[in-house]
Every structure is written in structure tokens, then in C-alpha cells.
PDB file of C-alpha atoms in Angstrom:
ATOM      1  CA  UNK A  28       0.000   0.000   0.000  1.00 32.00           C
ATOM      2  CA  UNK A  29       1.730   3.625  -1.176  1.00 41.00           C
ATOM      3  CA  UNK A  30       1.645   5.933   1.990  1.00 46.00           C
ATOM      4  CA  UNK A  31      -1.076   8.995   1.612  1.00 49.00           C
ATOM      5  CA  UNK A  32       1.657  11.738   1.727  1.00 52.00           C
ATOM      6  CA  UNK A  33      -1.253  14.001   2.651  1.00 51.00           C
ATOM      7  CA  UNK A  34      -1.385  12.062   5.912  1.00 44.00           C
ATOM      8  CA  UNK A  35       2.032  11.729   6.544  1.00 46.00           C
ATOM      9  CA  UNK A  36       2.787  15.677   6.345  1.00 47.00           C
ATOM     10  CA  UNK A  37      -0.638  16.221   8.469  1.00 43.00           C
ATOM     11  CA  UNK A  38       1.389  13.392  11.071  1.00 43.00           C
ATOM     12  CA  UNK A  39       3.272  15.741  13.001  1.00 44.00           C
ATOM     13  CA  UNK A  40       0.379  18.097  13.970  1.00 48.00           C
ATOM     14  CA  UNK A  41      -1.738  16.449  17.059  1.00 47.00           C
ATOM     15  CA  UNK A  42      -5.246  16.112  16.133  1.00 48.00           C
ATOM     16  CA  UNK A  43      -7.752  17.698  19.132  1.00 48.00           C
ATOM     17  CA  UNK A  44      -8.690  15.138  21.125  1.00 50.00           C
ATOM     18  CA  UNK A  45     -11.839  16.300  23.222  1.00 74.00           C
ATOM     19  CA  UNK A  46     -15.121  16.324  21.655  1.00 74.00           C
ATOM     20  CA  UNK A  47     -15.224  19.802  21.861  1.00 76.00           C
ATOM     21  CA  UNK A  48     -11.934  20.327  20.146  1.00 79.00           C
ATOM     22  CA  UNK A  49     -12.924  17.786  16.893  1.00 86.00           C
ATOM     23  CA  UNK A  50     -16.480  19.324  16.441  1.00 90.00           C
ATOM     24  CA  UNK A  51     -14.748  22.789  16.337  1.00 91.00           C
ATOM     25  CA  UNK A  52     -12.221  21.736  13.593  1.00 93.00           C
ATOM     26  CA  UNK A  53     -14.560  19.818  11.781  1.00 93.00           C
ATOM     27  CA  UNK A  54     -16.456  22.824  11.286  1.00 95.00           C
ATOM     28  CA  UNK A  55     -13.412  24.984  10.773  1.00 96.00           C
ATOM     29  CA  UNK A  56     -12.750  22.588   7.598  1.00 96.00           C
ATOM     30  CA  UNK A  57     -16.907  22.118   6.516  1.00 96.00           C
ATOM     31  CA  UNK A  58     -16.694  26.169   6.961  1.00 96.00           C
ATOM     32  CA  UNK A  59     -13.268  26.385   4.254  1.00 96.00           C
ATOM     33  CA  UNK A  60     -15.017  23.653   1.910  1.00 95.00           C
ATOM     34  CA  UNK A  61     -18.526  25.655   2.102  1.00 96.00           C
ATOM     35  CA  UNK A  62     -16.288  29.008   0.858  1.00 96.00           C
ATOM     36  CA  UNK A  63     -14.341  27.010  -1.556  1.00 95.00           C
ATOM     37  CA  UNK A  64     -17.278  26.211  -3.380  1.00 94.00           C
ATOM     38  CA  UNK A  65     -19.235  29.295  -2.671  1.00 94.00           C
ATOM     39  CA  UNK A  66     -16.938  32.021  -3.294  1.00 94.00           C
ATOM     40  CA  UNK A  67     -13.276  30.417  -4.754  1.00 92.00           C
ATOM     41  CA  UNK A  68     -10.107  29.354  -3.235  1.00 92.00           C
ATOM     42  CA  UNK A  69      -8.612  33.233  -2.703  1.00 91.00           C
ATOM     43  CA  UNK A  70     -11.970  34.037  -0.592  1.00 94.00           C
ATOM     44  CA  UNK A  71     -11.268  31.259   1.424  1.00 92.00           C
ATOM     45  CA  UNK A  72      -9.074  33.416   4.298  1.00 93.00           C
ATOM     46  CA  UNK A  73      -8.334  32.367   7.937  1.00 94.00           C
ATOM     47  CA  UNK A  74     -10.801  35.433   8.484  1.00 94.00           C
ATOM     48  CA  UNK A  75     -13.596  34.494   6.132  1.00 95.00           C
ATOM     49  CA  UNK A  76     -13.716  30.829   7.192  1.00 96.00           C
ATOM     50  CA  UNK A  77     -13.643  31.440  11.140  1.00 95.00           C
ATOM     51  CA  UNK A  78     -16.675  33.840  10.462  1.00 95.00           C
ATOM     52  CA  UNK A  79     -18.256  31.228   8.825  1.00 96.00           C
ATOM     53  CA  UNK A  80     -17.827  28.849  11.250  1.00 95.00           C
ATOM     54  CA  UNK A  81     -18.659  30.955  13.946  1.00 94.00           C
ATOM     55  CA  UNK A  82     -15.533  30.819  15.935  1.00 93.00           C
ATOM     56  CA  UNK A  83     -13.034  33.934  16.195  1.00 93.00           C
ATOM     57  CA  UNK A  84     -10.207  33.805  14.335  1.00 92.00           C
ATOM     58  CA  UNK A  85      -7.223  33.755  17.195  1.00 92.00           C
ATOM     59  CA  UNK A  86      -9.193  30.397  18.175  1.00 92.00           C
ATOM     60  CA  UNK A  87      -9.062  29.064  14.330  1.00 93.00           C
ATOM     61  CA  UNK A  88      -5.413  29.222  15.163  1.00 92.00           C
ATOM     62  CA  UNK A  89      -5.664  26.830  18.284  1.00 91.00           C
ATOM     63  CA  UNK A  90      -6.490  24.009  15.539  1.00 92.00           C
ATOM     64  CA  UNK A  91      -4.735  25.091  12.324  1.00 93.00           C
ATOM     65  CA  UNK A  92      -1.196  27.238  12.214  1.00 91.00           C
ATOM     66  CA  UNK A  93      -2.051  28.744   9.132  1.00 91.00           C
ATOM     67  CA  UNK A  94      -4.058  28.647   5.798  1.00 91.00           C
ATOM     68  CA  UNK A  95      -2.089  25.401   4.441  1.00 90.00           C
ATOM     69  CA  UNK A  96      -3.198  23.185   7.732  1.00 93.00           C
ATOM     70  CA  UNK A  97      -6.859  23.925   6.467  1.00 94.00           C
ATOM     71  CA  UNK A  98      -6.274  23.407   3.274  1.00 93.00           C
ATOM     72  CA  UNK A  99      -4.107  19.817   3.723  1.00 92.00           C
ATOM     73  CA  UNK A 100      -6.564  18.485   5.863  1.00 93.00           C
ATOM     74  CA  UNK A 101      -9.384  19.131   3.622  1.00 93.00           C
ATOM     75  CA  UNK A 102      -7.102  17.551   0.651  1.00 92.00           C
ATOM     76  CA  UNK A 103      -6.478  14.481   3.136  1.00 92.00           C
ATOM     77  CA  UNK A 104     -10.359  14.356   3.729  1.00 92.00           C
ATOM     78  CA  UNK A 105     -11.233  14.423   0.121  1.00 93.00           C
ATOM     79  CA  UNK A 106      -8.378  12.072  -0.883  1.00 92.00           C
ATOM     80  CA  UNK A 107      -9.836   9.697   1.518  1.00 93.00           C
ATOM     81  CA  UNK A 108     -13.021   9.603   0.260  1.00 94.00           C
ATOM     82  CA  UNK A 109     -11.826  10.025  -3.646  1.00 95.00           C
ATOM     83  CA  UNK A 110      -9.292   6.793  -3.056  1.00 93.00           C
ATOM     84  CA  UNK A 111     -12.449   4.669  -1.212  1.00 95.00           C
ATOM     85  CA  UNK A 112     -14.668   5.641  -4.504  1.00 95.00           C
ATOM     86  CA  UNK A 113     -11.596   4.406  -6.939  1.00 95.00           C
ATOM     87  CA  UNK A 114     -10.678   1.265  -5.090  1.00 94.00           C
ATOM     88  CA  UNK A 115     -14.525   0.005  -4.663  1.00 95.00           C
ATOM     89  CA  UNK A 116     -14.773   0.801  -9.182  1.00 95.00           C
ATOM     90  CA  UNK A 117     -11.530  -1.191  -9.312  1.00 94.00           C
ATOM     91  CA  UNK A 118     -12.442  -4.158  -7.641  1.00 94.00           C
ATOM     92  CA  UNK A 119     -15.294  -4.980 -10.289  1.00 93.00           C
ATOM     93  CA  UNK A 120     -14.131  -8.154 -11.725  1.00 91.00           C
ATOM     94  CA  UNK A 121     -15.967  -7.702 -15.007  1.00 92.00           C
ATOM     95  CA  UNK A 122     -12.741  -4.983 -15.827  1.00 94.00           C
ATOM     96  CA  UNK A 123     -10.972  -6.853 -18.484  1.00 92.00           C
ATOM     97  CA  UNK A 124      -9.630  -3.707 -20.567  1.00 96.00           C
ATOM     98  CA  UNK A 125      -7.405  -0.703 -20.052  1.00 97.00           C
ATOM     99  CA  UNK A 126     -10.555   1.647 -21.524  1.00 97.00           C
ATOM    100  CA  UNK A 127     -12.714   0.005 -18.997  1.00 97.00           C
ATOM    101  CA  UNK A 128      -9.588   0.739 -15.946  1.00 97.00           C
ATOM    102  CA  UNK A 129      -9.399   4.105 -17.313  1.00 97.00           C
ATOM    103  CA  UNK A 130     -13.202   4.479 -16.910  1.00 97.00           C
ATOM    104  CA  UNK A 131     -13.138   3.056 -13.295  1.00 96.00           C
ATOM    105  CA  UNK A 132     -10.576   5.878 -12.185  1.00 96.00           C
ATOM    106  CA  UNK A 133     -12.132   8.375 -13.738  1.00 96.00           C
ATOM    107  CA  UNK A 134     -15.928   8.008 -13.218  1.00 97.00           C
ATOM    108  CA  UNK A 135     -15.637   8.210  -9.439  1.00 96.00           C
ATOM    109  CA  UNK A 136     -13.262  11.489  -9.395  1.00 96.00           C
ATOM    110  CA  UNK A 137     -15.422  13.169 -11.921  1.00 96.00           C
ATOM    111  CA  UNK A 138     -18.834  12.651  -9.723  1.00 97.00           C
ATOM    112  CA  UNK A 139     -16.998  13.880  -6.482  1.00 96.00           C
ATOM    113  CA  UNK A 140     -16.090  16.842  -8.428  1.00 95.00           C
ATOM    114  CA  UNK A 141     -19.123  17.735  -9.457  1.00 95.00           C
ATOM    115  CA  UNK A 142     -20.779  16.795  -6.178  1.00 95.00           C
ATOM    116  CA  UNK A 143     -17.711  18.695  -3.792  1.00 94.00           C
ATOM    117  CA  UNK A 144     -16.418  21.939  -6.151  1.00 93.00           C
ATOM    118  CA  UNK A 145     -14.258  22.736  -3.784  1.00 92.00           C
ATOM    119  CA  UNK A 146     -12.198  20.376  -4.361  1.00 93.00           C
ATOM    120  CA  UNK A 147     -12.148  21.485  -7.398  1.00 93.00           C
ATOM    121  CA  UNK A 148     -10.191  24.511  -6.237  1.00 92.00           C
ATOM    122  CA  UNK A 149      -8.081  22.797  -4.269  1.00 91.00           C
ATOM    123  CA  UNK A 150      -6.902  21.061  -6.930  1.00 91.00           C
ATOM    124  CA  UNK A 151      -6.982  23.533  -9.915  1.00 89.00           C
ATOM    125  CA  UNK A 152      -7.699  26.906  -8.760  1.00 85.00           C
ATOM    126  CA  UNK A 153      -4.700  29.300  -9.560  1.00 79.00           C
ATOM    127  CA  UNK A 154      -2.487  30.919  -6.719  1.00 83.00           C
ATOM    128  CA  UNK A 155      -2.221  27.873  -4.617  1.00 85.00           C
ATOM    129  CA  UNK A 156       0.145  27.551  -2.375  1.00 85.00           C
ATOM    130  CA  UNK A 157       3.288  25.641  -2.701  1.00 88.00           C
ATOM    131  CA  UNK A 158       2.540  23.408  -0.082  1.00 87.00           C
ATOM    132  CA  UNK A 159      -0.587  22.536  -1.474  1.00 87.00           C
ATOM    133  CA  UNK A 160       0.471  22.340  -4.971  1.00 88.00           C
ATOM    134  CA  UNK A 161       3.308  19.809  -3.962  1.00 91.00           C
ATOM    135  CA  UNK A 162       1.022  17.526  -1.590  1.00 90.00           C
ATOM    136  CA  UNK A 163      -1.772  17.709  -4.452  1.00 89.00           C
ATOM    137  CA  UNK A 164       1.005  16.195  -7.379  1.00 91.00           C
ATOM    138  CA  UNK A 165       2.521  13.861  -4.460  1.00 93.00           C
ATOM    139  CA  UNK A 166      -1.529  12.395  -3.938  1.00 92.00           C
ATOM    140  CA  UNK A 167      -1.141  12.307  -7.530  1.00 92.00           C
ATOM    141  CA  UNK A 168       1.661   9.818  -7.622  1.00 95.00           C
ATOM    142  CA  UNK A 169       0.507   7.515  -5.085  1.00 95.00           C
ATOM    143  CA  UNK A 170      -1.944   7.187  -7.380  1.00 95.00           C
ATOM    144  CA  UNK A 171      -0.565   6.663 -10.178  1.00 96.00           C
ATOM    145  CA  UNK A 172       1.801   3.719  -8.461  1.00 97.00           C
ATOM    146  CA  UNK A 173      -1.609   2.205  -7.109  1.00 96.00           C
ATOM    147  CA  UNK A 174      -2.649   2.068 -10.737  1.00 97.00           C
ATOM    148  CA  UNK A 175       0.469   0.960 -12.266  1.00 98.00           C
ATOM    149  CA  UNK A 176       0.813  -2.052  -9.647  1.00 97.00           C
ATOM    150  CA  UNK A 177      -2.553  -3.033 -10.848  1.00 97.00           C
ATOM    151  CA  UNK A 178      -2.519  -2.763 -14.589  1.00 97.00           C
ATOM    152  CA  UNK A 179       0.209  -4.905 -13.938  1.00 97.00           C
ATOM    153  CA  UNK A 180      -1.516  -7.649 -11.932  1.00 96.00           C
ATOM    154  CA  UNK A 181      -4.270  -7.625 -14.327  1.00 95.00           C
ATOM    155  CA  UNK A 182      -1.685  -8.384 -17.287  1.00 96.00           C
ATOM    156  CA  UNK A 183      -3.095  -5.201 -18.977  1.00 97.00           C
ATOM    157  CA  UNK A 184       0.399  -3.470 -19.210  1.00 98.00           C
ATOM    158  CA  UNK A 185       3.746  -5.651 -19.508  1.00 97.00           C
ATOM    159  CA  UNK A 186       5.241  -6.572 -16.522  1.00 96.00           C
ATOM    160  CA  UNK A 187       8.763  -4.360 -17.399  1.00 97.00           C
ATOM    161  CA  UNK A 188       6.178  -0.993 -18.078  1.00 98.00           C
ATOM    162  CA  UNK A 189       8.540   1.499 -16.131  1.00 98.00           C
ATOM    163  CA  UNK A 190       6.517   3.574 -13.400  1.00 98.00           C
ATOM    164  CA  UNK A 191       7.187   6.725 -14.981  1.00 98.00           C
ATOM    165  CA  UNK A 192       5.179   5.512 -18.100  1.00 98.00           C
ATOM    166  CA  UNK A 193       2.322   5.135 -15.576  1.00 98.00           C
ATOM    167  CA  UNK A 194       2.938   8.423 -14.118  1.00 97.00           C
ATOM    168  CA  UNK A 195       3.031  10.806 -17.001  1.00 97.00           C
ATOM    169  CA  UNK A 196      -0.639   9.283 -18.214  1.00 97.00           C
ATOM    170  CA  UNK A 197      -1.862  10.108 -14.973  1.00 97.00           C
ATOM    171  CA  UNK A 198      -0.475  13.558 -15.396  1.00 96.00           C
ATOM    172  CA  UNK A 199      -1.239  14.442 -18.401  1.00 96.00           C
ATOM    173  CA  UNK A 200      -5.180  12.732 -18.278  1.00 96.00           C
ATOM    174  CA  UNK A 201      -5.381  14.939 -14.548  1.00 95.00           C
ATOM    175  CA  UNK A 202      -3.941  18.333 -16.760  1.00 95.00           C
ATOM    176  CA  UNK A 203      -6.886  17.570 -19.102  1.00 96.00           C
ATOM    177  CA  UNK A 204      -9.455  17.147 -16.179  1.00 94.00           C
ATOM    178  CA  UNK A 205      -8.308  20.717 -14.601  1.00 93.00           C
ATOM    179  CA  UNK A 206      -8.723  22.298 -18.399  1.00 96.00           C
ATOM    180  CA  UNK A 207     -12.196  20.449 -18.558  1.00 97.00           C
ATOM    181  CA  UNK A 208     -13.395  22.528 -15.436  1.00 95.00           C
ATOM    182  CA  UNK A 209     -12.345  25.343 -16.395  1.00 94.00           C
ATOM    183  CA  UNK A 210     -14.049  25.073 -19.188  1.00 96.00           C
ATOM    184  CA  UNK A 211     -17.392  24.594 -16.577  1.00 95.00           C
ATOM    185  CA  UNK A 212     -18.027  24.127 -13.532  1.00 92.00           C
ATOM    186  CA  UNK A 213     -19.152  20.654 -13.534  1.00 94.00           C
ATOM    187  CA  UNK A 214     -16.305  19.393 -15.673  1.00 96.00           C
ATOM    188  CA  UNK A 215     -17.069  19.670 -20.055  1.00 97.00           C
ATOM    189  CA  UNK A 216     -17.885  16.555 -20.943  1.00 97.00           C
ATOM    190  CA  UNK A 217     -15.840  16.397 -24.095  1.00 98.00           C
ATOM    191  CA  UNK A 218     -12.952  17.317 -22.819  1.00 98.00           C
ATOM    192  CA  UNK A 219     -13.145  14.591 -20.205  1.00 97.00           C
ATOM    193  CA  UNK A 220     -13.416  12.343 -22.837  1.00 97.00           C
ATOM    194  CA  UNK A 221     -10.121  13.330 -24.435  1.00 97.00           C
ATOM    195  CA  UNK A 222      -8.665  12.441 -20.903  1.00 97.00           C
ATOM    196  CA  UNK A 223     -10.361   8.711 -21.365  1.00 97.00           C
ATOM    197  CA  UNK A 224      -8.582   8.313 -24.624  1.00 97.00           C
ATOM    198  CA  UNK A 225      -5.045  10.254 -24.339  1.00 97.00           C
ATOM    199  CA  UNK A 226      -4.663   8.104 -21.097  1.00 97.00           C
ATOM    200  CA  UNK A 227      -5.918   4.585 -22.516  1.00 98.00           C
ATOM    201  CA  UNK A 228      -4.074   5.178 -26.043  1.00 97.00           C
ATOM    202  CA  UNK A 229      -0.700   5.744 -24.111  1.00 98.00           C
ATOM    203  CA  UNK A 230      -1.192   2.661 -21.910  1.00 98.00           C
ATOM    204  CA  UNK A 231      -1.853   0.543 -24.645  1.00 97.00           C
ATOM    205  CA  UNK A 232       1.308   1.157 -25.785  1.00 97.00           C
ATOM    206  CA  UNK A 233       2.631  -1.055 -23.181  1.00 98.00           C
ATOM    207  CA  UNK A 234       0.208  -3.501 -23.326  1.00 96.00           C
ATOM    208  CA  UNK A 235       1.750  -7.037 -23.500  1.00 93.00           C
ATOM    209  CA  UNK A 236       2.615  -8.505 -27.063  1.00 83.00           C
ATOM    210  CA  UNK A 237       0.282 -10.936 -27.930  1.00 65.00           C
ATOM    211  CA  UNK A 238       2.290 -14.896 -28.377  1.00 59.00           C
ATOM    212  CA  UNK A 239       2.723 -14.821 -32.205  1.00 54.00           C
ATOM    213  CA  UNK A 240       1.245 -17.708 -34.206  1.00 49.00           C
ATOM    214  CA  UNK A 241       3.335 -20.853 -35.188  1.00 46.00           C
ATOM    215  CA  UNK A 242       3.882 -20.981 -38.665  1.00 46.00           C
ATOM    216  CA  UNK A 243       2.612 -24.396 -40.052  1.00 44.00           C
ATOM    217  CA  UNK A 244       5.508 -26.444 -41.637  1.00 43.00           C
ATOM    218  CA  UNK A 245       5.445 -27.853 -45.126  1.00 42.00           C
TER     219      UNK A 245
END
């Protein structure tokens, strides 16, 4: 299993352990999600989001340090949920083609998109932070090693397919996604569907040769 390196970062921060404490971060973080959606990522302040939540801002920093705490553990929360939505779609055994894989990883993240914007600007919004651009691209390789390990044990790449191969399809198919929602807000169809086939195309590239025939003897 690939570490979450949205977890790991969020590891050396103690989470609040009284009730109080949890309820009041969790609606720190549904406060920052409701403005992400609402209003964009550069609305979404320290300020703005303790208003929303109701709680004054010097106690928003009892919880989170800064911006980037709220905004990693809203990327961990929705990375949870987005990598429970993939693995259930990959576990249907009636996959038995790289179009079909490709379909399975990208169904899932396009509904949650279109169901949670916000994430949305977590993920594409310009003027992100640093921090969040590099923990958003290092989610993104996990990923894409999740996927390569299992488009090999399903025989639907060859067994020698480099990771990097893996990688850049991810890359490039998740560069389409962000162009498709700019293009609207719940993600242009079309241009999804150039994601599907840039992404399968590539990895069929590396599918494994097929055993070539015997020629009969005379």
C-alpha cells in the first residue's frame, strides 16, 4: 500500500482530542469547503472561514497554524473519500480492458467533483500555495503507483512498463481534467473524454505482445 503523503505531512500536527476540540475543527474545515465552493479558493481566508464557522479567528489558530493546515486536511479528507470511490470501481471483476480501468478511475473522481467543487479549487484553482500544490502532485503519484501495480496484476500493461510511463498518463489525463473545469463548472464533458482516450491510447502502448502464431511447416 503507497503511503497517503497528505497524511504523513498532516502526522506531526496532534489532532484535538476532546469532543469539543474535533467538532470545532470539523467545522473549521466544513466552513473552508462551504467558501471554496461558494466564493473560490482566494476568498477562502483564515478570516472568512472562522466567520463562517462561527468561531473567532485567534481560536481558528488553536487548531490550524495557518491557511495550508486547512487546506491539507481538507485535501487528506477528500483524498480519503476520492481513493475509497476508486478502489470500490476497481475491484469490479468484469474490468478486463485498459478503456474500462481508465473508466473506473475516472468516473468516481469526476462525480466527487461535481458533487464537492471545492475540491475542485483545491486542486486547480490558480495561486495555490506551494505546499498545497506539492502535496496535491505527491496524492497524484501515489496514485498513479496504485494504478500501475494493478494494470500490472491484471496483465493489462507488460510486466517491465517502467513507473514513470504510468505516471506521465496520470499527469497528463489529470492536466486535461483541470482544463475540462475550467471550461465549466461541472467538468465539459468532451474534454473529459479526451482524458479517457489520451490516457488509454498511451497505456496501450505497453500492453503485453500478444504470443505470435506458429507458422505451419510444409
Amino acid at each position: 500500500m503507497v503511503e497517503n503523503p497528505v497524511t504523513s505531512q498532516l502526522g506531526s500536527r496532534p489532532a484535538p482530542v476532546q469532543r469539543r476540540g474535533v467538532l470545532r475543527a470539523q467545522a473549521i474545515l466544513d466552513a473552508a469547503e462551504q467558501i471554496l465552493a461558494e466564493e473560490g479558493y482566494e476568498a477562502s481566508t483564515l478570516g472568512a472561514i472562522g466567520k463562517r464557522a462561527g468561531i473567532p479567528t485567534p481560536s481558528v489558530y488553536h487548531y490550524f497554524a495557518d491557511r495550508n493546515e486547512v487546506d491539507a486536511a481538507l485535501l487528506e479528507r477528500h483524498g480519503r473519500d476520492i481513493d475509497a470511490l476508486v478502489a470500490e470501481a476497481a475491484d469490479d471483476p468484469e474490468l478486463g480492458t485498459l478503456r474500462e480501468v481508465v473508466d473506473a478511475l475516472i468516473d468516481p473522481q469526476l462525480a466527487y467533483c461535481r458533487e464537492h467543487p471545492g475540491v475542485v479549487e483545491l486542486w486547480y484553482a490558480a495561486g495555490r500555495s506551494p505546499m498545497l500544490v506539492e502535496l496535491e502532485e505527491a496524492w497524484g503519484r501515489a496514485q498513479a503507483e496504485r494504478l500501475w501495480r494493478y494494470l500490472r496484476e491484471r496483465e493489462l500493461i507488460a510486466e517491465d512498463t517502467p513507473l514513470l510511463a504510468v505516471e506521465v498518463a496520470y499527469e497528463a489525463a489529470d492536466r486535461i481534467f483541470g482544463v475540462a473545469f475550467q471550461r465549466s463548472e461541472t467538468g465539459d464533458e468532451a474534454t473529459i473524454d479526451e482524458a479517457r482516450r489520451l490516457m488509454t491510447a498511451y497505456l496501450e502502448t505497453y500492453a503485453p505482445e500478444a504470443p505470435k502464431a506458429s507458422k505451419r511447416r510444409r
